[in-house]
Structure formats: C-alpha cells, structure tokens
JSON list of C-alpha atoms and ligand atoms in Angstrom, two decimals:
[
{"chain": "A", "resi": 656, "resn": "MET", "atom": "CA", "xyz": [31.24, -1.52, -5.49]},
{"chain": "A", "resi": 657, "resn": "PRO", "atom": "CA", "xyz": [28.74, -0.84, -7.95]},
{"chain": "A", "resi": 658, "resn": "ALA", "atom": "CA", "xyz": [27.85, 2.74, -8.74]},
{"chain": "A", "resi": 659, "resn": "ILE", "atom": "CA", "xyz": [24.68, 2.23, -7.41]},
{"chain": "A", "resi": 660, "resn": "GLU", "atom": "CA", "xyz": [25.45, 0.87, -4.15]},
{"chain": "A", "resi": 661, "resn": "LYS", "atom": "CA", "xyz": [27.99, 3.45, -3.66]},
{"chain": "A", "resi": 662, "resn": "GLU", "atom": "CA", "xyz": [25.82, 6.44, -4.44]},
{"chain": "A", "resi": 663, "resn": "TYR", "atom": "CA", "xyz": [23.40, 5.43, -1.60]},
{"chain": "A", "resi": 664, "resn": "ALA", "atom": "CA", "xyz": [25.98, 3.74, 0.91]},
{"chain": "A", "resi": 665, "resn": "ARG", "atom": "CA", "xyz": [25.54, 6.27, 3.73]},
{"chain": "A", "resi": 666, "resn": "PRO", "atom": "CA", "xyz": [25.26, 5.49, 7.46]},
{"chain": "A", "resi": 667, "resn": "ALA", "atom": "CA", "xyz": [21.70, 5.58, 7.92]},
{"chain": "A", "resi": 668, "resn": "ALA", "atom": "CA", "xyz": [20.76, 5.16, 11.40]},
{"chain": "A", "resi": 669, "resn": "PRO", "atom": "CA", "xyz": [21.97, 7.22, 14.56]},
{"chain": "A", "resi": 670, "resn": "PRO", "atom": "CA", "xyz": [23.98, 5.57, 17.23]},
{"chain": "A", "resi": 671, "resn": "ALA", "atom": "CA", "xyz": [22.32, 2.98, 19.89]},
{"chain": "A", "resi": 672, "resn": "THR", "atom": "CA", "xyz": [21.63, 5.98, 22.60]},
{"chain": "A", "resi": 673, "resn": "SER", "atom": "CA", "xyz": [19.67, 8.17, 20.37]},
{"chain": "A", "resi": 674, "resn": "SER", "atom": "CA", "xyz": [16.17, 8.56, 21.95]},
{"chain": "A", "resi": 675, "resn": "LEU", "atom": "CA", "xyz": [13.27, 7.70, 19.64]},
{"chain": "A", "resi": 676, "resn": "SER", "atom": "CA", "xyz": [12.43, 11.15, 18.72]},
{"chain": "A", "resi": 677, "resn": "ALA", "atom": "CA", "xyz": [15.91, 11.61, 17.90]},
{"chain": "A", "resi": 678, "resn": "THR", "atom": "CA", "xyz": [15.85, 8.74, 15.99]},
{"chain": "A", "resi": 679, "resn": "ARG", "atom": "CA", "xyz": [12.45, 9.76, 14.21]},
{"chain": "A", "resi": 680, "resn": "ALA", "atom": "CA", "xyz": [13.99, 13.16, 13.25]},
{"chain": "A", "resi": 681, "resn": "ALA", "atom": "CA", "xyz": [17.20, 11.36, 11.74]},
{"chain": "A", "resi": 682, "resn": "ALA", "atom": "CA", "xyz": [14.82, 9.01, 9.74]},
{"chain": "A", "resi": 683, "resn": "ARG", "atom": "CA", "xyz": [13.41, 12.19, 7.97]},
{"chain": "A", "resi": 684, "resn": "ASP", "atom": "CA", "xyz": [16.35, 12.91, 6.18]},
{"chain": "A", "resi": 685, "resn": "CYS", "atom": "CA", "xyz": [17.21, 9.23, 4.98]},
{"chain": "A", "resi": 686, "resn": "THR", "atom": "CA", "xyz": [18.91, 9.02, 1.70]},
{"chain": "A", "resi": 687, "resn": "ALA", "atom": "CA", "xyz": [20.11, 5.30, 2.26]},
{"chain": "A", "resi": 688, "resn": "CYS", "atom": "CA", "xyz": [18.16, 4.08, -0.88]},
{"chain": "A", "resi": 689, "resn": "HIS", "atom": "CA", "xyz": [16.47, 5.85, -3.96]},
{"chain": "A", "resi": 690, "resn": "LEU", "atom": "CA", "xyz": [13.30, 5.51, -2.29]},
{"chain": "A", "resi": 691, "resn": "TYR", "atom": "CA", "xyz": [13.13, 8.89, -0.80]},
{"chain": "A", "resi": 692, "resn": "LYS", "atom": "CA", "xyz": [13.16, 10.52, -4.14]},
{"chain": "A", "resi": 693, "resn": "ARG", "atom": "CA", "xyz": [9.55, 9.52, -4.93]},
{"chain": "A", "resi": 694, "resn": "ALA", "atom": "CA", "xyz": [8.24, 9.67, -1.44]},
{"chain": "A", "resi": 695, "resn": "THR", "atom": "CA", "xyz": [6.42, 12.30, 0.01]},
{"chain": "A", "resi": 696, "resn": "GLN", "atom": "CA", "xyz": [8.19, 11.81, 3.46]},
{"chain": "A", "resi": 697, "resn": "THR", "atom": "CA", "xyz": [9.64, 9.04, 5.54]},
{"chain": "A", "resi": 698, "resn": "VAL", "atom": "CA", "xyz": [6.71, 7.39, 7.57]},
{"chain": "A", "resi": 699, "resn": "PHE", "atom": "CA", "xyz": [8.24, 6.19, 10.83]},
{"chain": "A", "resi": 700, "resn": "GLY", "atom": "CA", "xyz": [6.71, 4.10, 13.59]},
{"chain": "A", "resi": 701, "resn": "GLU", "atom": "CA", "xyz": [4.05, 5.28, 15.82]},
{"chain": "A", "resi": 702, "resn": "GLY", "atom": "CA", "xyz": [3.12, 4.20, 19.43]},
{"chain": "A", "resi": 703, "resn": "PRO", "atom": "CA", "xyz": [3.92, 4.31, 22.95]},
{"chain": "A", "resi": 704, "resn": "LYS", "atom": "CA", "xyz": [7.87, 4.04, 23.89]},
{"chain": "A", "resi": 705, "resn": "HIS", "atom": "CA", "xyz": [6.65, 1.33, 26.20]},
{"chain": "A", "resi": 706, "resn": "ALA", "atom": "CA", "xyz": [4.42, -0.81, 23.93]},
{"chain": "A", "resi": 707, "resn": "THR", "atom": "CA", "xyz": [4.99, -4.27, 24.70]},
{"chain": "A", "resi": 708, "resn": "ILE", "atom": "CA", "xyz": [3.50, -5.29, 21.29]},
{"chain": "A", "resi": 709, "resn": "MET", "atom": "CA", "xyz": [5.19, -4.13, 17.93]},
{"chain": "A", "resi": 710, "resn": "LEU", "atom": "CA", "xyz": [3.49, -4.74, 14.72]},
{"chain": "A", "resi": 711, "resn": "VAL", "atom": "CA", "xyz": [5.75, -4.36, 11.44]},
{"chain": "A", "resi": 712, "resn": "GLY", "atom": "CA", "xyz": [4.46, -4.03, 7.93]},
{"chain": "A", "resi": 713, "resn": "GLU", "atom": "CA", "xyz": [5.56, -3.75, 4.79]},
{"chain": "A", "resi": 714, "resn": "GLN", "atom": "CA", "xyz": [6.07, -0.33, 3.85]},
{"chain": "A", "resi": 715, "resn": "PRO", "atom": "CA", "xyz": [3.74, 2.74, 3.76]},
{"chain": "A", "resi": 716, "resn": "GLY", "atom": "CA", "xyz": [0.89, 2.92, 1.39]},
{"chain": "A", "resi": 717, "resn": "ASP", "atom": "CA", "xyz": [-0.59, 5.74, -0.72]},
{"chain": "A", "resi": 718, "resn": "SER", "atom": "CA", "xyz": [-2.31, 7.08, 2.24]},
{"chain": "A", "resi": 719, "resn": "GLU", "atom": "CA", "xyz": [0.21, 6.54, 4.65]},
{"chain": "A", "resi": 720, "resn": "ASP", "atom": "CA", "xyz": [2.81, 8.47, 2.43]},
{"chain": "A", "resi": 721, "resn": "VAL", "atom": "CA", "xyz": [0.19, 11.63, 2.07]},
{"chain": "A", "resi": 722, "resn": "ALA", "atom": "CA", "xyz": [-0.35, 11.39, 6.18]},
{"chain": "A", "resi": 723, "resn": "GLY", "atom": "CA", "xyz": [3.03, 10.67, 7.26]},
{"chain": "A", "resi": 724, "resn": "LYS", "atom": "CA", "xyz": [1.53, 7.91, 9.69]},
{"chain": "A", "resi": 725, "resn": "PRO", "atom": "CA", "xyz": [1.67, 3.94, 9.41]},
{"chain": "A", "resi": 726, "resn": "PHE", "atom": "CA", "xyz": [-1.60, 1.80, 8.53]},
{"chain": "A", "resi": 727, "resn": "VAL", "atom": "CA", "xyz": [-4.07, 4.61, 8.22]},
{"chain": "A", "resi": 728, "resn": "GLY", "atom": "CA", "xyz": [-5.46, 3.55, 4.56]},
{"chain": "A", "resi": 729, "resn": "PRO", "atom": "CA", "xyz": [-7.61, 0.90, 3.57]},
{"chain": "A", "resi": 730, "resn": "ALA", "atom": "CA", "xyz": [-5.16, -1.72, 5.02]},
{"chain": "A", "resi": 731, "resn": "GLY", "atom": "CA", "xyz": [-4.78, 0.12, 8.40]},
{"chain": "A", "resi": 732, "resn": "LYS", "atom": "CA", "xyz": [-8.77, 0.21, 8.39]},
{"chain": "A", "resi": 733, "resn": "ILE", "atom": "CA", "xyz": [-9.02, -3.45, 8.27]},
{"chain": "A", "resi": 734, "resn": "LEU", "atom": "CA", "xyz": [-6.07, -3.73, 10.65]},
{"chain": "A", "resi": 735, "resn": "ASP", "atom": "CA", "xyz": [-7.89, -1.47, 12.96]},
{"chain": "A", "resi": 736, "resn": "ARG", "atom": "CA", "xyz": [-10.99, -3.69, 13.16]},
{"chain": "A", "resi": 737, "resn": "ALA", "atom": "CA", "xyz": [-9.33, -6.88, 13.74]},
{"chain": "A", "resi": 738, "resn": "LEU", "atom": "CA", "xyz": [-7.00, -5.48, 16.64]},
{"chain": "A", "resi": 739, "resn": "ALA", "atom": "CA", "xyz": [-10.28, -4.54, 18.24]},
{"chain": "A", "resi": 740, "resn": "GLU", "atom": "CA", "xyz": [-12.01, -7.65, 17.44]},
{"chain": "A", "resi": 741, "resn": "ALA", "atom": "CA", "xyz": [-8.78, -9.66, 18.77]},
{"chain": "A", "resi": 742, "resn": "GLY", "atom": "CA", "xyz": [-8.92, -7.26, 22.23]},
{"chain": "A", "resi": 743, "resn": "ILE", "atom": "CA", "xyz": [-5.48, -5.47, 21.21]},
{"chain": "A", "resi": 744, "resn": "ASN", "atom": "CA", "xyz": [-6.13, -1.66, 21.67]},
{"chain": "A", "resi": 745, "resn": "ARG", "atom": "CA", "xyz": [-4.24, 0.00, 18.82]},
{"chain": "A", "resi": 746, "resn": "ASN", "atom": "CA", "xyz": [-2.84, 3.08, 20.90]},
{"chain": "A", "resi": 747, "resn": "GLU", "atom": "CA", "xyz": [-1.22, 0.60, 23.33]},
{"chain": "A", "resi": 748, "resn": "VAL", "atom": "CA", "xyz": [0.70, -0.68, 20.21]},
{"chain": "A", "resi": 749, "resn": "TYR", "atom": "CA", "xyz": [3.89, 0.63, 18.30]},
{"chain": "A", "resi": 750, "resn": "VAL", "atom": "CA", "xyz": [3.13, 0.05, 14.38]},
{"chain": "A", "resi": 751, "resn": "THR", "atom": "CA", "xyz": [5.81, 0.37, 12.05]},
{"chain": "A", "resi": 752, "resn": "ASN", "atom": "CA", "xyz": [6.98, -0.90, 8.54]},
{"chain": "A", "resi": 753, "resn": "ALA", "atom": "CA", "xyz": [10.28, -2.80, 7.29]},
{"chain": "A", "resi": 754, "resn": "VAL", "atom": "CA", "xyz": [10.70, -0.09, 4.53]},
{"chain": "A", "resi": 755, "resn": "LYS", "atom": "CA", "xyz": [9.93, 3.72, 5.52]},
{"chain": "A", "resi": 756, "resn": "HIS", "atom": "CA", "xyz": [9.39, 5.27, 2.10]},
{"chain": "A", "resi": 757, "resn": "PHE", "atom": "CA", "xyz": [6.69, 4.27, 0.11]},
{"chain": "A", "resi": 758, "resn": "LYS", "atom": "CA", "xyz": [7.58, 2.62, -3.13]},
{"chain": "A", "resi": 759, "resn": "TRP", "atom": "CA", "xyz": [5.45, 3.36, -6.34]},
{"chain": "A", "resi": 760, "resn": "GLU", "atom": "CA", "xyz": [5.01, 3.39, -10.42]},
{"chain": "A", "resi": 761, "resn": "PRO", "atom": "CA", "xyz": [2.60, 5.67, -11.92]},
{"chain": "A", "resi": 762, "resn": "ARG", "atom": "CA", "xyz": [-0.41, 4.30, -13.73]},
{"chain": "A", "resi": 763, "resn": "GLY", "atom": "CA", "xyz": [-2.41, 7.02, -15.29]},
{"chain": "A", "resi": 764, "resn": "LYS", "atom": "CA", "xyz": [-3.21, 9.23, -12.34]},
{"chain": "A", "resi": 765, "resn": "ARG", "atom": "CA", "xyz": [-2.66, 6.44, -9.72]},
{"chain": "A", "resi": 766, "resn": "ARG", "atom": "CA", "xyz": [0.35, 5.51, -7.88]},
{"chain": "A", "resi": 767, "resn": "ILE", "atom": "CA", "xyz": [0.77, 1.78, -7.91]},
{"chain": "A", "resi": 768, "resn": "HIS", "atom": "CA", "xyz": [2.21, 0.07, -4.86]},
{"chain": "A", "resi": 769, "resn": "GLN", "atom": "CA", "xyz": [5.62, -1.71, -5.82]},
{"chain": "A", "resi": 770, "resn": "LYS", "atom": "CA", "xyz": [7.10, -4.50, -3.41]},
{"chain": "A", "resi": 771, "resn": "PRO", "atom": "CA", "xyz": [10.30, -3.20, -1.87]},
{"chain": "A", "resi": 772, "resn": "ASN", "atom": "CA", "xyz": [13.42, -5.22, -3.39]},
{"chain": "A", "resi": 773, "resn": "SER", "atom": "CA", "xyz": [15.95, -6.93, -0.82]},
{"chain": "A", "resi": 774, "resn": "ARG", "atom": "CA", "xyz": [18.37, -3.85, -1.04]},
{"chain": "A", "resi": 775, "resn": "GLU", "atom": "CA", "xyz": [15.88, -1.54, -0.10]},
{"chain": "A", "resi": 776, "resn": "ILE", "atom": "CA", "xyz": [14.77, -3.56, 2.72]},
{"chain": "A", "resi": 777, "resn": "ALA", "atom": "CA", "xyz": [18.63, -3.64, 4.00]},
{"chain": "A", "resi": 778, "resn": "ALA", "atom": "CA", "xyz": [19.01, 0.05, 3.47]},
{"chain": "A", "resi": 779, "resn": "CYS", "atom": "CA", "xyz": [16.09, 0.73, 5.71]},
{"chain": "A", "resi": 780, "resn": "ARG", "atom": "CA", "xyz": [16.94, -1.85, 8.17]},
{"chain": "A", "resi": 781, "resn": "PRO", "atom": "CA", "xyz": [18.81, 0.27, 10.64]},
{"chain": "A", "resi": 782, "resn": "TRP", "atom": "CA", "xyz": [15.55, 2.32, 11.50]},
{"chain": "A", "resi": 783, "resn": "LEU", "atom": "CA", "xyz": [13.65, -1.03, 12.33]},
{"chain": "A", "resi": 784, "resn": "GLU", "atom": "CA", "xyz": [16.53, -2.30, 14.13]},
{"chain": "A", "resi": 785, "resn": "ALA", "atom": "CA", "xyz": [16.52, 1.12, 16.07]},
{"chain": "A", "resi": 786, "resn": "GLU", "atom": "CA", "xyz": [12.94, 1.02, 16.99]},
{"chain": "A", "resi": 787, "resn": "LEU", "atom": "CA", "xyz": [13.06, -2.49, 18.15]},
{"chain": "A", "resi": 788, "resn": "ARG", "atom": "CA", "xyz": [16.32, -1.43, 20.37]},
{"chain": "A", "resi": 789, "resn": "LEU", "atom": "CA", "xyz": [14.45, 1.56, 21.83]},
{"chain": "A", "resi": 790, "resn": "ILE", "atom": "CA", "xyz": [10.94, 0.17, 22.16]},
{"chain": "A", "resi": 791, "resn": "LYS", "atom": "CA", "xyz": [11.94, -3.41, 23.73]},
{"chain": "A", "resi": 792, "resn": "PRO", "atom": "CA", "xyz": [8.72, -5.07, 22.70]},
{"chain": "A", "resi": 793, "resn": "LYS", "atom": "CA", "xyz": [8.07, -8.52, 24.30]},
{"chain": "A", "resi": 794, "resn": "LEU", "atom": "CA", "xyz": [6.13, -9.57, 21.04]},
{"chain": "A", "resi": 795, "resn": "LEU", "atom": "CA", "xyz": [6.75, -8.57, 17.81]},
{"chain": "A", "resi": 796, "resn": "VAL", "atom": "CA", "xyz": [3.94, -9.14, 15.07]},
{"chain": "A", "resi": 797, "resn": "CYS", "atom": "CA", "xyz": [4.99, -9.44, 11.37]},
{"chain": "A", "resi": 798, "resn": "LEU", "atom": "CA", "xyz": [2.27, -8.60, 9.24]},
{"chain": "A", "resi": 799, "resn": "GLY", "atom": "CA", "xyz": [3.15, -10.35, 5.74]},
{"chain": "A", "resi": 800, "resn": "SER", "atom": "CA", "xyz": [6.11, -11.61, 4.27]},
{"chain": "A", "resi": 801, "resn": "THR", "atom": "CA", "xyz": [8.36, -8.70, 3.77]},
{"chain": "A", "resi": 802, "resn": "ALA", "atom": "CA", "xyz": [8.41, -8.23, 7.54]},
{"chain": "A", "resi": 803, "resn": "GLY", "atom": "CA", "xyz": [8.91, -11.77, 8.51]},
{"chain": "A", "resi": 804, "resn": "GLN", "atom": "CA", "xyz": [11.81, -11.97, 5.95]},
{"chain": "A", "resi": 805, "resn": "THR", "atom": "CA", "xyz": [13.14, -8.81, 7.25]},
{"chain": "A", "resi": 806, "resn": "ILE", "atom": "CA", "xyz": [13.60, -10.61, 10.89]},
{"chain": "A", "resi": 807, "resn": "PHE", "atom": "CA", "xyz": [13.93, -14.10, 9.73]},
{"chain": "A", "resi": 808, "resn": "GLY", "atom": "CA", "xyz": [15.71, -14.18, 6.56]},
{"chain": "A", "resi": 809, "resn": "PRO", "atom": "CA", "xyz": [14.66, -14.57, 2.86]},
{"chain": "A", "resi": 810, "resn": "SER", "atom": "CA", "xyz": [13.82, -18.22, 2.98]},
{"chain": "A", "resi": 811, "resn": "PHE", "atom": "CA", "xyz": [11.04, -17.50, 5.89]},
{"chain": "A", "resi": 812, "resn": "ARG", "atom": "CA", "xyz": [7.35, -18.74, 4.46]},
{"chain": "A", "resi": 813, "resn": "VAL", "atom": "CA", "xyz": [4.32, -17.00, 6.15]},
{"chain": "A", "resi": 814, "resn": "THR", "atom": "CA", "xyz": [2.25, -20.02, 4.94]},
{"chain": "A", "resi": 815, "resn": "ARG", "atom": "CA", "xyz": [4.23, -22.21, 6.84]},
{"chain": "A", "resi": 816, "resn": "GLU", "atom": "CA", "xyz": [5.06, -19.98, 10.09]},
{"chain": "A", "resi": 817, "resn": "ARG", "atom": "CA", "xyz": [1.66, -17.82, 10.65]},
{"chain": "A", "resi": 818, "resn": "GLY", "atom": "CA", "xyz": [0.33, -18.10, 14.09]},
{"chain": "A", "resi": 819, "resn": "LYS", "atom": "CA", "xyz": [3.44, -19.78, 15.77]},
{"chain": "A", "resi": 820, "resn": "VAL", "atom": "CA", "xyz": [4.93, -18.18, 18.80]},
{"chain": "A", "resi": 821, "resn": "LEU", "atom": "CA", "xyz": [8.63, -17.99, 17.29]},
{"chain": "A", "resi": 822, "resn": "SER", "atom": "CA", "xyz": [11.41, -16.28, 18.75]},
{"chain": "A", "resi": 823, "resn": "SER", "atom": "CA", "xyz": [14.49, -13.83, 17.57]},
{"chain": "A", "resi": 824, "resn": "LYS", "atom": "CA", "xyz": [17.32, -11.91, 18.40]},
{"chain": "A", "resi": 825, "resn": "PHE", "atom": "CA", "xyz": [15.03, -8.85, 18.01]},
{"chain": "A", "resi": 826, "resn": "ALA", "atom": "CA", "xyz": [12.17, -9.72, 20.51]},
{"chain": "A", "resi": 827, "resn": "PRO", "atom": "CA", "xyz": [11.73, -13.02, 22.64]},
{"chain": "A", "resi": 828, "resn": "LYS", "atom": "CA", "xyz": [8.40, -13.76, 20.92]},
{"chain": "A", "resi": 829, "resn": "VAL", "atom": "CA", "xyz": [7.35, -13.12, 17.28]},
{"chain": "A", "resi": 830, "resn": "VAL", "atom": "CA", "xyz": [4.10, -13.99, 15.77]},
{"chain": "A", "resi": 831, "resn": "THR", "atom": "CA", "xyz": [3.70, -13.73, 11.65]},
{"chain": "A", "resi": 832, "resn": "THR", "atom": "CA", "xyz": [0.50, -13.65, 10.03]},
{"chain": "A", "resi": 833, "resn": "VAL", "atom": "CA", "xyz": [-0.86, -12.03, 6.68]},
{"chain": "A", "resi": 834, "resn": "HIS", "atom": "CA", "xyz": [-0.70, -8.81, 5.87]},
{"chain": "A", "resi": 835, "resn": "PRO", "atom": "CA", "xyz": [-3.90, -7.14, 6.13]},
{"chain": "A", "resi": 836, "resn": "SER", "atom": "CA", "xyz": [-4.01, -5.97, 2.33]},
{"chain": "A", "resi": 837, "resn": "SER", "atom": "CA", "xyz": [-4.21, -9.50, 1.49]},
{"chain": "A", "resi": 838, "resn": "LEU", "atom": "CA", "xyz": [-7.57, -9.64, 3.17]},
{"chain": "A", "resi": 839, "resn": "LEU", "atom": "CA", "xyz": [-8.65, -6.98, 0.72]},
{"chain": "A", "resi": 840, "resn": "ARG", "atom": "CA", "xyz": [-7.57, -8.81, -2.32]},
{"chain": "A", "resi": 841, "resn": "GLN", "atom": "CA", "xyz": [-9.63, -12.13, -1.54]},
{"chain": "A", "resi": 842, "resn": "PRO", "atom": "CA", "xyz": [-11.62, -12.80, -4.76]},
{"chain": "A", "resi": 843, "resn": "ASP", "atom": "CA", "xyz": [-15.02, -13.31, -2.97]},
{"chain": "A", "resi": 844, "resn": "GLU", "atom": "CA", "xyz": [-16.75, -12.18, 0.48]},
{"chain": "A", "resi": 845, "resn": "MET", "atom": "CA", "xyz": [-16.71, -16.16, 1.68]},
{"chain": "A", "resi": 846, "resn": "SER", "atom": "CA", "xyz": [-12.88, -16.03, 1.31]},
{"chain": "A", "resi": 847, "resn": "ARG", "atom": "CA", "xyz": [-12.39, -12.61, 2.67]},
{"chain": "A", "resi": 848, "resn": "ASP", "atom": "CA", "xyz": [-14.53, -13.41, 5.51]},
{"chain": "A", "resi": 849, "resn": "ARG", "atom": "CA", "xyz": [-12.30, -16.98, 5.98]},
{"chain": "A", "resi": 850, "resn": "GLU", "atom": "CA", "xyz": [-9.08, -15.14, 5.74]},
{"chain": "A", "resi": 851, "resn": "TYR", "atom": "CA", "xyz": [-10.32, -12.25, 8.05]},
{"chain": "A", "resi": 852, "resn": "ALA", "atom": "CA", "xyz": [-11.14, -14.94, 10.81]},
{"chain": "A", "resi": 853, "resn": "ARG", "atom": "CA", "xyz": [-7.79, -16.33, 10.59]},
{"chain": "A", "resi": 854, "resn": "PHE", "atom": "CA", "xyz": [-5.85, -13.29, 11.14]},
{"chain": "A", "resi": 855, "resn": "VAL", "atom": "CA", "xyz": [-8.14, -12.39, 14.17]},
{"chain": "A", "resi": 856, "resn": "VAL", "atom": "CA", "xyz": [-7.00, -15.92, 15.42]},
{"chain": "A", "resi": 857, "resn": "ASP", "atom": "CA", "xyz": [-3.12, -14.86, 14.78]},
{"chain": "A", "resi": 858, "resn": "LEU", "atom": "CA", "xyz": [-3.45, -11.75, 16.65]},
{"chain": "A", "resi": 859, "resn": "ARG", "atom": "CA", "xyz": [-5.30, -13.43, 19.43]},
{"chain": "A", "resi": 860, "resn": "VAL", "atom": "CA", "xyz": [-2.22, -15.90, 19.67]},
{"chain": "A", "resi": 861, "resn": "ALA", "atom": "CA", "xyz": [-0.02, -12.72, 19.92]},
{"chain": "A", "resi": 862, "resn": "LEU", "atom": "CA", "xyz": [-2.09, -10.99, 22.51]},
{"chain": "A", "resi": 863, "resn": "LYS", "atom": "CA", "xyz": [-1.81, -14.17, 24.76]},
{"chain": "A", "resi": 864, "resn": "ALA", "atom": "CA", "xyz": [1.61, -14.73, 24.05]},
{"chain": "A", "resi": 865, "resn": "ALA", "atom": "CA", "xyz": [2.17, -11.27, 25.00]},
{"chain": "A", "resi": 866, "resn": "GLY", "atom": "CA", "xyz": [0.57, -11.67, 28.28]},
{"chain": "A", "resi": 867, "resn": "GLU", "atom": "CA", "xyz": [2.37, -15.08, 29.08]},
{"chain": "A", "resi": 868, "resn": "GLY", "atom": "CA", "xyz": [5.76, -15.09, 31.10]},
{"chain": "B", "resi": 1237, "resn": "LIG", "atom": "N1", "xyz": [0.73, -1.27, 4.06]},
{"chain": "B", "resi": 1237, "resn": "LIG", "atom": "C1", "xyz": [1.70, -1.44, 4.87]},
{"chain": "B", "resi": 1237, "resn": "LIG", "atom": "O1", "xyz": [2.77, -2.52, 5.22]},
{"chain": "B", "resi": 1237, "resn": "LIG", "atom": "N2", "xyz": [2.24, -0.54, 5.59]},
{"chain": "B", "resi": 1237, "resn": "LIG", "atom": "C2", "xyz": [1.35, 0.58, 6.04]},
{"chain": "B", "resi": 1237, "resn": "LIG", "atom": "O2", "xyz": [1.87, 1.24, 6.51]},
{"chain": "B", "resi": 1237, "resn": "LIG", "atom": "C3", "xyz": [0.45, 0.73, 5.18]},
{"chain": "B", "resi": 1237, "resn": "LIG", "atom": "C4", "xyz": [-0.04, -0.24, 4.17]}
]
C-alpha cells in the first residue's frame, strides 16, 4: 500500500447503529485524509433528523470552516434565497457536504478553495453514507459535480442530468443541479440572473418530486 494511503487508512465512520449526534461527534476527530490538518474543524451536516430532503454540496468554504456550519458564506446566502424562492424552508431540510473539511491553499493572506480529489472524497464518504442512512431522505439534491459524482460515480455530468428526477441506492429520488457558487462566478448580471432562475427551477422540481409518492 502506498505510504500516504497507509497513513490515512483508518476506519472513519462509526457503526451503522450510531445516532446522528454520535456520528457528528465521531466526525470531529476524523483523520481519514490529510485535510483535517489545515482545516479549523469538521463541518458536519445540519438539519432535522426527519428531513425528507437532503442537500449535498462539495465541501465547506472559508466561512463554513470558521463557523463550523455548512453553507453560511456567500454560496449559502444565494442558496438560502433560491430555496425560499422555490418554496423550500431551509430549516426543514438537512444540509451537508460530500467532504467535511475545507481544502485550501494560501494566496497572500487569503485561503483559496481547492477542489477535493477522488481520494479525499472517498475518505469522507463514510460520513455522508452515515448521514444518508440515519436521515433516510426521500429526496437528495446534489449541488454541483462533486456531489453528483459522489452519488453517481465519476462519469456523472451535471450538464446532462440537471433538473431530472433520478434514483440511487442512497435515496429513492435524486435531483442534481449546479453548485450555488457557480452563480457567483457568472461573468455578467444577465447570465447571473438567467442561471439563478434555472437553479430555482431545479429546486422546484426537487420540491415537487419530494411531495409525490
Ligand atoms: N460550498 C459548499 O459546497 N459547501 C458549503 O458548505 C459552502 C460552500
């Protein structure tokens, strides 16, 4: 086994019988990959235990790393706005990430987000699987390609599948859409408005599917 894999190959998630709070507590000490070294803390999912909808993002950003809560920074603000516009109450959904430590590189005084790689995603996967097992959402919303590929595999493409009601072994229904931070990166106001409107449409599809049989 390569040295790096050996170093981090520790059992990460607690047994299937653990409660959500026990799982959250165990995740605080996760060292299953190197990301814990630079991150302030593990950012575990948040929301009601009996939520019918679970949202999965990529990984905590700078603000989330400091606050210890998912989606509280700029992407979280736009997500909150879009959820409200789609008729989804954020307090009623469970919000989490595929990777639970902030991956970043220094650039001057700033901490610049780095996309997690497949090994980091795989190391964190037991936590997401534990959340799915404990919450048992009727519908999962994957926000962006990292979440989509975590659920459907590396060949999954958000551009092809966004807004469709799919199914997986993790949840009876899965809707994938873009990551809210992609809306912040749009080059001008017109494309920002257009992409935001498409995002809200996808969330409405998710809400409708969650309410159906
Ligand atoms: N981006 C994510 O994917 N998750 C967060 O919690 C914040 C930003």
